[in-house]
């Protein structure tokens, strides 16, 4: 089962390596990982997607909470939340029709006479489908950010 | 050094080196803190650990960068696995040299990350007081554990001055250990305790760490429940008490393991359902309800699903349970437990450990290792601090020395570190200079930190080293006997052992060799009569002896080898 876990941690050197290290140390998977500073500069928000059954996810959140640098952990899947991921794809001119891009809700964000870059936004699942649909057009390069999310109720990950 | 003094530290164990020289100069220039020079950094951390485990106060070690730091790693991992409060201060190369592969540089924060509770890389000299305050707070509260403070050399330069202010209190927003148990959970626990017909209290090192032994004993007495202790928990409940079942687990007693398997309620306190306890978790005590009190939420339902988890300190939660039982005391019914006590009594009778081995003349001529422990117990009247190394001797000591008091049994349970015994005994002896401290070891383990004999001479530590010499890596050999067709791959070295008596003497200590059963007790007496001397008692024991009972891998707790020929399944 795929789960998205978000956490706030101290914005200081070493904090990220403790979080990442915990995963390899205890044999958990990280499918994707996003980190950025928050509006409070002393904190970073980290979002990761991982797989495991309920028991594993519970252990992951408990172990994350134990890290001194981790201030707060939220398993987003515990309640309703929205998830987004960004996908950038590079195509040579002529390899794809602009209609196809439009149909897939893609946006051309850069273009020259050789190639163009297209941006797609959606849930990870939607982007998986987009990539499938683009496969036959031979994209030159693909890059994904990994998913992040925010709960869609009054529960907030703040301190 | 000033911060350490403010923190109440009066002893540190360490070894100097380039990056730590400013710190060592500061040590030289002060009188409050005694520095003990060890012979290897691993010894410094183990000594600090032994000091912490026996005294309950945090232990401190100081090492230099590079090899000093890496040598401290085994000590840190040992402290981490057994959750002991140790603070290691490591020198680091100058700030501007970090990351340049400079001389004696190693990424201490990175290397130690998975085996510390937390670590700090000092970035400004002004932060040293608050970091030290935080380090001690983190190391000693909640589930204790080791903390590393890595200090670049330029930040300890005495040329740099700042206004010193040692914080009185510390607030770490992300670290608030829970003390009191949730009242609803306490009530649920009490309900199960009152309803049980076949209960067992299973307590571990957490009870000792939290100084909750008297609460545990009080609760067991109040309810008339039998108690078993983990290897780390020995001494939390009086070892000579009628209701004590002995240690449980891999080499636990028959009655303890049978009781765990057949009970209807387990009250686990400060224990963590480690694999050396549960054997196969899928077959673990299937008919029992489980209450688990632990200060670390991550320990709850980690391996075994728990019916009533209680997050909180052992002491507080046990107190809360006792208080609630006071309210409901009319529901306590000792008679209900009689058949259970009888059942346990019968197990004890059939396959309990033979505790009258000492007077038996061994049939094979060689002294049995168990007899040495019984002789040690008799000579010290059960009052000594016993440290141990890792292997068969450790298990024999755990089985045959009854600890009536907490903090008397000091061993590396989690990591299983050979070499822990002697340096940790040094720490214990410094904490309790007037008490008998014995290190039960084997000829394999003792050679892993034998250099500390020199430290013992320098500081006049009268430790008694009880070496169960079977001329082999006994536990490895036992497994090879049982599981590898008796092929003793790299587990024997009988032709190349040192003369331990001569070795001890060359370090300025006393060595005594015992070969015959009839000499054992008198030698043990002589050993402890030499009050001011370190005595190395080298006892030749039967090399063919195995540790029993022993759980059969992959099966339940009632599936045990009881001797070379008897199995329970």
PDB file of C-alpha atoms in Angstrom, chain A:
ATOM      1  CA  UNK A   1       0.000   0.000   0.000  1.00  0.00           C
ATOM      2  CA  UNK A   2       1.329   3.441  -0.958  1.00  0.00           C
ATOM      3  CA  UNK A   3       1.261   6.095   1.754  1.00  0.00           C
ATOM      4  CA  UNK A   4       2.211   9.753   1.894  1.00  0.00           C
ATOM      5  CA  UNK A   5       3.825  10.973   5.095  1.00  0.00           C
ATOM      6  CA  UNK A   6       4.584  14.632   5.745  1.00  0.00           C
ATOM      7  CA  UNK A   7       6.704  16.040   8.522  1.00  0.00           C
ATOM      8  CA  UNK A   8       8.152  19.230   9.904  1.00  0.00           C
ATOM      9  CA  UNK A   9      11.780  19.153  10.960  1.00  0.00           C
ATOM     10  CA  UNK A  10      14.394  21.558  12.209  1.00  0.00           C
ATOM     11  CA  UNK A  11      15.924  23.387   9.255  1.00  0.00           C
ATOM     12  CA  UNK A  12      19.519  22.567  10.106  1.00  0.00           C
ATOM     13  CA  UNK A  13      22.381  20.508   8.705  1.00  0.00           C
ATOM     14  CA  UNK A  14      22.129  16.826   9.450  1.00  0.00           C
ATOM     15  CA  UNK A  15      18.378  16.729   9.965  1.00  0.00           C
ATOM     16  CA  UNK A  16      17.609  15.385   6.498  1.00  0.00           C
ATOM     17  CA  UNK A  17      20.279  12.693   6.722  1.00  0.00           C
ATOM     18  CA  UNK A  18      18.731  11.462   9.967  1.00  0.00           C
ATOM     19  CA  UNK A  19      15.353  11.066   8.295  1.00  0.00           C
ATOM     20  CA  UNK A  20      16.722   9.407   5.178  1.00  0.00           C
ATOM     21  CA  UNK A  21      19.116   7.288   7.216  1.00  0.00           C
ATOM     22  CA  UNK A  22      16.268   5.987   9.337  1.00  0.00           C
ATOM     23  CA  UNK A  23      14.635   4.517   6.249  1.00  0.00           C
ATOM     24  CA  UNK A  24      17.673   2.586   5.081  1.00  0.00           C
ATOM     25  CA  UNK A  25      18.604   1.609   8.627  1.00  0.00           C
ATOM     26  CA  UNK A  26      15.231   0.047   9.340  1.00  0.00           C
ATOM     27  CA  UNK A  27      14.619  -1.362   5.892  1.00  0.00           C
ATOM     28  CA  UNK A  28      11.738   0.912   4.838  1.00  0.00           C
ATOM     29  CA  UNK A  29      11.251   2.058   1.246  1.00  0.00           C
ATOM     30  CA  UNK A  30      11.253   5.652   0.082  1.00  0.00           C
ATOM     31  CA  UNK A  31       9.479   6.010  -3.267  1.00  0.00           C
ATOM     32  CA  UNK A  32       9.802   9.773  -3.441  1.00  0.00           C
ATOM     33  CA  UNK A  33      10.973  12.603  -1.262  1.00  0.00           C
ATOM     34  CA  UNK A  34      10.479  16.364  -1.335  1.00  0.00           C
ATOM     35  CA  UNK A  35      11.994  18.871   1.085  1.00  0.00           C
ATOM     36  CA  UNK A  36      11.727  22.639   1.260  1.00  0.00           C
ATOM     37  CA  UNK A  37      11.902  25.361   3.877  1.00  0.00           C
ATOM     38  CA  UNK A  38       8.565  26.587   5.202  1.00  0.00           C
ATOM     39  CA  UNK A  39       7.272  30.095   5.889  1.00  0.00           C
ATOM     40  CA  UNK A  40       8.907  29.655   9.306  1.00  0.00           C
ATOM     41  CA  UNK A  41      12.602  29.610   8.314  1.00  0.00           C
ATOM     42  CA  UNK A  42      13.534  27.426  11.288  1.00  0.00           C
ATOM     43  CA  UNK A  43      11.480  24.571   9.862  1.00  0.00           C
ATOM     44  CA  UNK A  44      11.570  22.427   6.755  1.00  0.00           C
ATOM     45  CA  UNK A  45       8.641  20.432   5.471  1.00  0.00           C
ATOM     46  CA  UNK A  46       9.423  17.026   4.089  1.00  0.00           C
ATOM     47  CA  UNK A  47       6.984  14.831   2.211  1.00  0.00           C
ATOM     48  CA  UNK A  48       7.694  11.268   1.281  1.00  0.00           C
ATOM     49  CA  UNK A  49       5.789   8.459  -0.273  1.00  0.00           C
ATOM     50  CA  UNK A  50       6.482   5.014   0.990  1.00  0.00           C
ATOM     51  CA  UNK A  51       4.963   1.558   0.807  1.00  0.00           C
ATOM     52  CA  UNK A  52       4.053  -0.836   3.566  1.00  0.00           C
ATOM     53  CA  UNK A  53       1.122  -2.259   5.487  1.00  0.00           C
ATOM     54  CA  UNK A  54      -0.548  -0.417   8.346  1.00  0.00           C
ATOM     55  CA  UNK A  55       1.868  -1.842  10.908  1.00  0.00           C
ATOM     56  CA  UNK A  56       4.907  -0.710   8.936  1.00  0.00           C
ATOM     57  CA  UNK A  57       3.497   2.784   8.401  1.00  0.00           C
ATOM     58  CA  UNK A  58       2.760   3.035  12.108  1.00  0.00           C
ATOM     59  CA  UNK A  59       6.346   2.054  12.933  1.00  0.00           C
ATOM     60  CA  UNK A  60       7.672   4.551  10.387  1.00  0.00           C
ATOM     61  CA  UNK A  61       5.723   7.441  11.886  1.00  0.00           C
ATOM     62  CA  UNK A  62       6.711   6.424  15.424  1.00  0.00           C
ATOM     63  CA  UNK A  63      10.369   6.100  14.530  1.00  0.00           C
ATOM     64  CA  UNK A  64      10.280   9.444  12.695  1.00  0.00           C
ATOM     65  CA  UNK A  65       8.695  11.058  15.724  1.00  0.00           C
ATOM     66  CA  UNK A  66      11.534   9.734  17.855  1.00  0.00           C
ATOM     67  CA  UNK A  67      14.139  11.687  15.897  1.00  0.00           C
ATOM     68  CA  UNK A  68      15.020  14.750  17.925  1.00  0.00           C
ATOM     69  CA  UNK A  69      15.128  16.965  14.804  1.00  0.00           C
ATOM     70  CA  UNK A  70      11.628  15.942  13.756  1.00  0.00           C
ATOM     71  CA  UNK A  71       9.047  18.297  15.220  1.00  0.00           C
ATOM     72  CA  UNK A  72       5.803  16.812  13.922  1.00  0.00           C
ATOM     73  CA  UNK A  73       4.737  13.944  11.701  1.00  0.00           C
ATOM     74  CA  UNK A  74       1.484  13.492   9.817  1.00  0.00           C
ATOM     75  CA  UNK A  75       0.453  10.381   7.925  1.00  0.00           C
ATOM     76  CA  UNK A  76      -1.633  12.185   5.280  1.00  0.00           C
ATOM     77  CA  UNK A  77      -3.509   9.002   4.444  1.00  0.00           C
ATOM     78  CA  UNK A  78      -5.098   9.041   7.902  1.00  0.00           C
ATOM     79  CA  UNK A  79      -7.703  11.499   6.624  1.00  0.00           C
ATOM     80  CA  UNK A  80      -8.721  13.232   3.377  1.00  0.00           C
ATOM     81  CA  UNK A  81      -5.957  14.980   1.558  1.00  0.00           C
ATOM     82  CA  UNK A  82      -5.034  16.212  -1.891  1.00  0.00           C
ATOM     83  CA  UNK A  83      -1.873  15.207  -3.616  1.00  0.00           C
ATOM     84  CA  UNK A  84       0.018  16.798  -6.500  1.00  0.00           C
ATOM     85  CA  UNK A  85       3.118  16.006  -8.459  1.00  0.00           C
ATOM     86  CA  UNK A  86       4.899  17.830 -11.246  1.00  0.00           C
ATOM     87  CA  UNK A  87       6.186  16.135 -14.380  1.00  0.00           C
ATOM     88  CA  UNK A  88       8.492  17.736 -16.966  1.00  0.00           C
ATOM     89  CA  UNK A  89       9.031  16.120 -20.352  1.00  0.00           C
ATOM     90  CA  UNK A  90      11.318  17.043 -23.254  1.00  0.00           C
ATOM     91  CA  UNK A  91      10.382  16.321 -26.880  1.00  0.00           C
ATOM     92  CA  UNK A  92      12.049  16.955 -30.202  1.00  0.00           C
ATOM     93  CA  UNK A  93       9.928  18.945 -32.590  1.00  0.00           C
ATOM     94  CA  UNK A  94       7.807  16.687 -34.702  1.00  0.00           C
ATOM     95  CA  UNK A  95       7.753  13.781 -32.292  1.00  0.00           C
ATOM     96  CA  UNK A  96       4.432  14.816 -30.737  1.00  0.00           C
ATOM     97  CA  UNK A  97       1.320  16.714 -31.826  1.00  0.00           C
ATOM     98  CA  UNK A  98       0.365  19.786 -29.761  1.00  0.00           C
ATOM     99  CA  UNK A  99      -3.223  18.458 -29.702  1.00  0.00           C
ATOM    100  CA  UNK A 100      -2.056  15.402 -27.765  1.00  0.00           C
ATOM    101  CA  UNK A 101      -0.328  17.630 -25.229  1.00  0.00           C
ATOM    102  CA  UNK A 102      -3.458  19.714 -24.813  1.00  0.00           C
ATOM    103  CA  UNK A 103      -5.608  16.606 -24.438  1.00  0.00           C
ATOM    104  CA  UNK A 104      -3.363  15.445 -21.597  1.00  0.00           C
ATOM    105  CA  UNK A 105      -3.572  18.891 -19.934  1.00  0.00           C
ATOM    106  CA  UNK A 106       0.107  19.553 -20.576  1.00  0.00           C
ATOM    107  CA  UNK A 107       1.532  23.036 -20.852  1.00  0.00           C
ATOM    108  CA  UNK A 108       4.426  24.028 -23.081  1.00  0.00           C
ATOM    109  CA  UNK A 109       6.777  26.011 -20.845  1.00  0.00           C
ATOM    110  CA  UNK A 110       9.752  26.313 -23.159  1.00  0.00           C
ATOM    111  CA  UNK A 111      10.231  26.028 -26.881  1.00  0.00           C
ATOM    112  CA  UNK A 112      13.001  26.653 -29.437  1.00  0.00           C
ATOM    113  CA  UNK A 113      13.443  25.480 -32.987  1.00  0.00           C
ATOM    114  CA  UNK A 114      14.848  22.139 -31.869  1.00  0.00           C
ATOM    115  CA  UNK A 115      12.751  20.967 -28.923  1.00  0.00           C
ATOM    116  CA  UNK A 116      10.180  21.878 -26.339  1.00  0.00           C
ATOM    117  CA  UNK A 117       9.588  21.253 -22.585  1.00  0.00           C
ATOM    118  CA  UNK A 118       6.157  20.385 -21.358  1.00  0.00           C
ATOM    119  CA  UNK A 119       4.789  20.503 -17.843  1.00  0.00           C
ATOM    120  CA  UNK A 120       2.088  18.221 -16.425  1.00  0.00           C
ATOM    121  CA  UNK A 121       0.555  18.516 -12.969  1.00  0.00           C
ATOM    122  CA  UNK A 122      -1.594  15.905 -11.298  1.00  0.00           C
ATOM    123  CA  UNK A 123      -1.699  13.098  -8.811  1.00  0.00           C
ATOM    124  CA  UNK A 124       1.041  10.524  -9.144  1.00  0.00           C
ATOM    125  CA  UNK A 125      -1.489   8.105 -10.573  1.00  0.00           C
ATOM    126  CA  UNK A 126      -2.616  10.594 -13.217  1.00  0.00           C
ATOM    127  CA  UNK A 127       0.973  11.287 -14.189  1.00  0.00           C
ATOM    128  CA  UNK A 128       1.645   7.548 -14.486  1.00  0.00           C
ATOM    129  CA  UNK A 129      -1.157   7.478 -17.051  1.00  0.00           C
ATOM    130  CA  UNK A 130       0.203  10.561 -18.860  1.00  0.00           C
ATOM    131  CA  UNK A 131       3.587   8.862 -19.198  1.00  0.00           C
ATOM    132  CA  UNK A 132       1.951   5.770 -20.625  1.00  0.00           C
ATOM    133  CA  UNK A 133       0.133   7.887 -23.182  1.00  0.00           C
ATOM    134  CA  UNK A 134       3.374   9.694 -24.108  1.00  0.00           C
ATOM    135  CA  UNK A 135       5.417   6.538 -24.510  1.00  0.00           C
ATOM    136  CA  UNK A 136       4.790   6.160 -28.249  1.00  0.00           C
ATOM    137  CA  UNK A 137       5.977   9.743 -28.875  1.00  0.00           C
ATOM    138  CA  UNK A 138       9.511   8.913 -27.715  1.00  0.00           C
ATOM    139  CA  UNK A 139      10.174  11.612 -25.104  1.00  0.00           C
ATOM    140  CA  UNK A 140      13.851  12.634 -24.885  1.00  0.00           C
ATOM    141  CA  UNK A 141      13.887  13.043 -21.122  1.00  0.00           C
ATOM    142  CA  UNK A 142      11.418  12.743 -18.274  1.00  0.00           C
ATOM    143  CA  UNK A 143      11.648  14.138 -14.739  1.00  0.00           C
ATOM    144  CA  UNK A 144       9.189  13.894 -11.836  1.00  0.00           C
ATOM    145  CA  UNK A 145       9.257  15.732  -8.531  1.00  0.00           C
ATOM    146  CA  UNK A 146       7.605  13.080  -6.403  1.00  0.00           C
ATOM    147  CA  UNK A 147       4.310  13.739  -4.730  1.00  0.00           C
ATOM    148  CA  UNK A 148       3.481  16.110  -1.923  1.00  0.00           C
ATOM    149  CA  UNK A 149       0.193  16.860  -0.318  1.00  0.00           C
ATOM    150  CA  UNK A 150      -1.947  18.826   2.068  1.00  0.00           C
ATOM    151  CA  UNK A 151      -4.861  17.601   4.128  1.00  0.00           C
ATOM    152  CA  UNK A 152      -8.271  18.720   2.932  1.00  0.00           C
ATOM    153  CA  UNK A 153      -9.748  19.277   6.375  1.00  0.00           C
ATOM    154  CA  UNK A 154      -8.985  21.459   9.399  1.00  0.00           C
ATOM    155  CA  UNK A 155      -6.133  19.236  10.530  1.00  0.00           C
ATOM    156  CA  UNK A 156      -2.912  21.114   9.796  1.00  0.00           C
ATOM    157  CA  UNK A 157       0.720  20.189   9.946  1.00  0.00           C
ATOM    158  CA  UNK A 158       1.920  23.272  11.777  1.00  0.00           C
ATOM    159  CA  UNK A 159       3.323  23.994  15.204  1.00  0.00           C
TER     160      UNK A 159
END
